[in-house]
Short mmCIF file of C-alpha atoms in Angstrom, two decimals:
data_model
loop_
_atom_site.label_atom_id
_atom_site.label_comp_id
_atom_site.label_asym_id
_atom_site.label_seq_id
_atom_site.Cartn_x
_atom_site.Cartn_y
_atom_site.Cartn_z
CA GLU A 15 -34.43 12.74 -3.74
CA PRO A 16 -32.22 15.81 -3.11
CA GLU A 17 -28.97 14.39 -2.89
CA VAL A 18 -25.24 16.00 -1.65
CA THR A 19 -23.07 16.31 -3.94
CA GLN A 20 -18.86 15.92 -4.11
CA THR A 21 -17.31 16.88 -6.86
CA PRO A 22 -14.43 15.68 -8.04
CA SER A 23 -14.34 11.77 -6.70
CA HIS A 24 -11.28 11.34 -7.00
CA GLN A 25 -8.59 14.07 -6.24
CA VAL A 26 -4.43 13.66 -6.37
CA THR A 27 -2.61 16.80 -6.36
CA GLN A 28 1.56 17.18 -5.27
CA MET A 29 2.50 18.09 -2.30
CA GLY A 30 2.92 21.97 -1.92
CA GLN A 31 -0.26 22.77 -4.67
CA GLU A 32 -3.68 23.80 -3.30
CA VAL A 33 -6.82 21.89 -4.13
CA ILE A 34 -10.36 23.35 -3.81
CA LEU A 35 -13.03 19.97 -3.12
CA ARG A 36 -16.68 21.43 -4.18
CA CYS A 37 -20.10 20.33 -2.98
CA VAL A 38 -23.77 21.73 -4.19
CA PRO A 39 -25.74 20.76 -0.82
CA ILE A 40 -29.54 20.40 -1.28
CA SER A 41 -31.37 23.30 -2.13
CA ASN A 42 -33.39 24.46 0.54
CA HIS A 43 -30.82 24.01 3.42
CA LEU A 44 -28.88 26.64 5.61
CA TYR A 45 -26.60 24.48 7.66
CA PHE A 46 -23.26 23.14 6.07
CA TYR A 47 -20.32 20.66 6.68
CA TRP A 48 -17.48 19.43 6.37
CA TYR A 49 -16.40 16.24 7.28
CA ARG A 50 -12.58 14.15 6.72
CA GLN A 51 -11.62 9.91 7.10
CA ILE A 52 -7.95 9.40 7.36
CA LEU A 53 -7.96 5.41 5.51
CA GLY A 54 -8.04 3.87 8.36
CA GLN A 55 -9.33 5.90 11.63
CA LYS A 56 -12.53 7.93 12.27
CA VAL A 57 -14.75 10.42 10.64
CA GLU A 58 -13.03 13.42 11.06
CA PHE A 59 -15.22 17.35 11.99
CA LEU A 60 -14.10 19.58 10.10
CA VAL A 61 -16.34 22.92 10.31
CA SER A 62 -19.44 24.13 10.09
CA PHE A 63 -20.87 26.55 8.26
CA TYR A 64 -23.89 29.16 8.83
CA ASN A 65 -25.14 32.52 7.33
CA ASN A 66 -21.46 32.65 5.18
CA GLU A 67 -19.36 32.63 7.95
CA ILE A 68 -18.02 29.18 10.13
CA SER A 69 -19.69 28.37 13.04
CA GLU A 70 -17.56 26.03 14.43
CA LYS A 71 -14.82 24.87 13.84
CA SER A 72 -12.26 21.54 14.92
CA GLU A 73 -8.60 21.78 15.61
CA ILE A 74 -7.57 20.05 12.76
CA PHE A 75 -9.02 22.88 10.78
CA ASP A 76 -6.01 25.40 10.90
CA ASP A 77 -4.78 28.28 8.47
CA GLN A 78 -4.15 26.14 5.55
CA PHE A 79 -7.81 25.67 5.27
CA SER A 80 -11.10 27.89 4.22
CA VAL A 81 -14.35 27.79 3.35
CA GLU A 82 -16.38 29.36 1.88
CA ARG A 83 -20.00 30.14 0.02
CA PRO A 84 -18.99 31.80 -3.44
CA ASP A 85 -22.57 31.42 -5.58
CA GLY A 86 -24.72 30.65 -3.19
CA SER A 87 -25.25 26.70 -4.31
CA ASN A 88 -21.73 26.45 -4.18
CA PHE A 89 -19.55 25.50 -1.21
CA THR A 90 -16.05 24.50 -0.63
CA LEU A 91 -13.21 23.66 1.54
CA LYS A 92 -10.03 25.46 0.24
CA ILE A 93 -6.85 23.12 0.88
CA ARG A 94 -4.15 26.11 0.25
CA SER A 95 -0.46 23.97 0.89
CA THR A 96 -1.03 20.17 0.89
CA LYS A 97 0.50 18.29 2.67
CA LEU A 98 1.17 14.28 2.93
CA GLU A 99 -1.35 13.95 5.60
CA ASP A 100 -4.02 15.21 3.98
CA SER A 101 -5.10 12.63 2.09
CA ALA A 102 -8.00 11.40 2.97
CA MET A 103 -12.07 11.48 2.01
CA TYR A 104 -13.41 14.55 2.55
CA PHE A 105 -17.08 14.68 3.14
CA CYS A 106 -19.94 17.27 2.92
CA ALA A 107 -23.04 17.44 4.23
CA SER A 108 -26.02 19.69 4.43
CA SER A 109 -28.72 20.52 7.13
CA VAL A 110 -31.77 22.10 7.58
CA THR A 111 -30.90 23.81 10.76
CA GLY A 112 -28.55 23.66 13.33
CA LEU A 113 -30.53 21.46 15.58
CA ASN A 114 -32.30 17.93 16.29
CA THR A 115 -31.78 17.54 12.71
CA GLU A 116 -30.40 14.98 10.04
CA ALA A 117 -27.58 15.79 8.33
CA PHE A 118 -27.25 14.58 4.76
CA PHE A 119 -23.83 13.69 3.01
CA GLY A 120 -21.98 13.51 -0.15
CA GLN A 121 -20.88 10.12 -1.40
CA GLY A 122 -17.39 12.07 -0.58
CA THR A 123 -13.89 12.78 -2.31
CA ARG A 124 -11.15 10.94 -1.87
CA LEU A 125 -7.77 13.47 -1.72
CA THR A 126 -4.60 12.02 -2.52
CA VAL A 127 -1.11 13.77 -2.41
CA VAL A 128 1.60 12.35 -3.87
CA ALA B 242 -15.72 15.36 25.23
CA GLN B 243 -16.59 12.66 23.34
CA SER B 244 -16.36 9.03 21.99
CA VAL B 245 -17.10 5.96 20.31
CA THR B 246 -16.34 2.83 19.42
CA GLN B 247 -17.39 0.03 17.81
CA LEU B 248 -15.59 -3.33 18.09
CA GLY B 249 -15.52 -5.33 15.47
CA SER B 250 -13.92 -3.53 12.19
CA HIS B 251 -15.69 -6.42 9.90
CA VAL B 252 -18.60 -8.51 10.61
CA SER B 253 -19.84 -11.03 9.22
CA VAL B 254 -23.20 -13.02 8.96
CA SER B 255 -24.81 -15.34 6.86
CA GLU B 256 -28.02 -14.16 4.56
CA GLY B 257 -31.27 -15.16 6.80
CA ALA B 258 -28.78 -14.75 9.96
CA LEU B 259 -28.72 -11.79 13.06
CA VAL B 260 -26.88 -8.85 12.13
CA LEU B 261 -25.71 -7.26 15.11
CA LEU B 262 -22.91 -4.37 15.54
CA ARG B 263 -21.90 -2.92 18.11
CA CYS B 264 -21.12 0.59 19.42
CA ASN B 265 -20.45 2.38 23.33
CA TYR B 266 -20.24 5.41 23.69
CA SER B 267 -18.56 7.73 25.81
CA SER B 268 -20.53 11.37 26.58
CA SER B 269 -20.56 14.13 29.38
CA VAL B 270 -23.84 15.36 28.88
CA PRO B 271 -27.05 12.99 27.40
CA PRO B 272 -26.19 11.76 24.28
CA TYR B 273 -27.66 12.26 20.98
CA LEU B 274 -27.05 8.93 18.69
CA PHE B 275 -26.89 7.44 15.05
CA TRP B 276 -26.17 4.93 12.77
CA TYR B 277 -25.18 6.02 9.56
CA VAL B 278 -25.01 3.81 6.54
CA GLN B 279 -23.16 3.92 3.66
CA TYR B 280 -23.53 1.81 0.87
CA PRO B 281 -19.73 1.20 -1.76
CA ASN B 282 -19.90 4.42 -4.45
CA GLN B 283 -21.80 6.83 -2.01
CA GLY B 284 -22.26 9.11 0.76
CA LEU B 285 -23.08 8.71 4.35
CA GLN B 286 -27.14 8.12 4.65
CA LEU B 287 -28.89 8.74 8.72
CA LEU B 288 -30.14 4.78 9.54
CA LEU B 289 -31.80 6.08 12.45
CA LYS B 290 -31.64 8.12 15.24
CA TYR B 291 -31.69 8.28 19.02
CA THR B 292 -32.58 11.97 20.73
CA THR B 293 -34.91 11.74 23.45
CA GLY B 294 -37.65 9.14 24.77
CA ALA B 295 -38.28 5.38 23.42
CA THR B 296 -34.93 3.77 23.73
CA LEU B 297 -35.48 1.30 20.85
CA VAL B 298 -35.36 3.39 17.96
CA LYS B 299 -36.52 1.75 14.29
CA GLY B 300 -34.38 3.24 11.31
CA ILE B 301 -34.60 1.88 7.91
CA ASN B 302 -34.36 -0.90 5.84
CA GLY B 303 -35.11 -2.94 8.72
CA PHE B 304 -33.15 -2.16 11.48
CA GLU B 305 -33.50 -1.42 14.92
CA ALA B 306 -30.85 -0.01 17.94
CA GLU B 307 -31.01 -0.05 21.17
CA PHE B 308 -30.51 2.55 23.81
CA LYS B 309 -28.79 1.26 26.59
CA LYS B 310 -27.71 4.58 29.11
CA SER B 311 -26.18 1.31 32.20
CA GLU B 312 -24.38 0.02 29.55
CA THR B 313 -23.67 3.43 27.32
CA SER B 314 -24.30 0.98 24.38
CA PHE B 315 -26.97 1.42 21.09
CA HIS B 316 -26.39 -1.27 19.24
CA LEU B 317 -27.54 -2.06 16.06
CA THR B 318 -29.60 -5.23 15.11
CA LYS B 319 -31.40 -6.67 12.15
CA PRO B 320 -33.59 -10.51 12.86
CA SER B 321 -32.26 -10.45 9.14
CA ALA B 322 -29.15 -10.37 6.89
CA HIS B 323 -29.85 -9.60 3.15
CA MET B 324 -27.53 -10.17 0.55
CA SER B 325 -28.19 -6.10 -0.06
CA ASP B 326 -27.28 -4.97 3.56
CA ALA B 327 -23.27 -5.48 3.02
CA ALA B 328 -22.05 -1.88 3.75
CA GLU B 329 -19.97 -0.10 5.73
CA PHE B 330 -21.98 0.96 9.73
CA PHE B 331 -20.96 4.02 10.83
CA CYS B 332 -21.64 4.86 14.91
CA ALA B 333 -21.62 8.38 15.92
CA VAL B 334 -22.89 11.39 19.00
CA SER B 335 -23.55 14.41 19.37
CA PRO B 336 -23.95 16.25 22.41
CA SER B 337 -27.00 18.42 21.51
CA GLY B 338 -28.40 16.60 18.37
CA THR B 339 -26.53 19.07 16.35
CA ALA B 340 -25.33 18.23 13.09
CA SER B 341 -22.39 19.33 13.63
CA LYS B 342 -19.67 17.88 15.94
CA LEU B 343 -20.60 14.43 15.29
CA THR B 344 -18.24 12.22 17.00
CA PHE B 345 -17.74 9.20 14.87
CA GLY B 346 -16.75 5.17 15.62
CA THR B 347 -13.64 3.68 13.45
CA GLY B 348 -16.79 2.12 12.06
CA THR B 349 -17.64 -1.31 11.29
CA ARG B 350 -17.79 -3.85 7.63
CA LEU B 351 -20.93 -5.31 7.51
CA GLN B 352 -20.27 -8.09 5.01
CA VAL B 353 -23.45 -11.22 4.35
CA THR B 354 -22.80 -14.33 2.84
CA LEU B 355 -24.81 -16.99 1.03
#
């Protein structure tokens, strides 16, 4: 069964460093998303991406964050200068369309900023 | 604006007992409601969703949920728990069924005991 895959499963980085979280969405999907869950808190929407551009983003998704689809299969989330409060589980998701459709989630990348 | 409240961060039931996981929502527009499940070391998987029509929705693995507009609730039930049901369950709401801008609850961890 097709699935969304994320790498790495766990990443530890020093404060101020740049990190790139990688996702391979399901191949025929056109819409891509990043969500995050800070430990003990709710899963929060970060950004949605369609047709090689951001379609929606939340207040959390500020200038330190960026997304891209560099090669037609990977979908990446870059955090430019990590802060302690960026420590969270980051989930990638994809869907066939953007409306009335199921979003398929990956297993998540746990980011720990020290 | 929309929000989701899940009552009980941990629920423990005996194998064979009824599972009831509570979810209440707040939405300024007719809501689309979802239950996701996360098994250990896996991504978020859609259990079931309510968009329009029948208010009792059946999902995978014997779970079902009933949309009650008057109570702003979307509680998840299963008549008879199985050990394999142990997981974390997330209720979510979306303003239009779009896979983006899902607003999640904090999750309920279900433990099933012998």
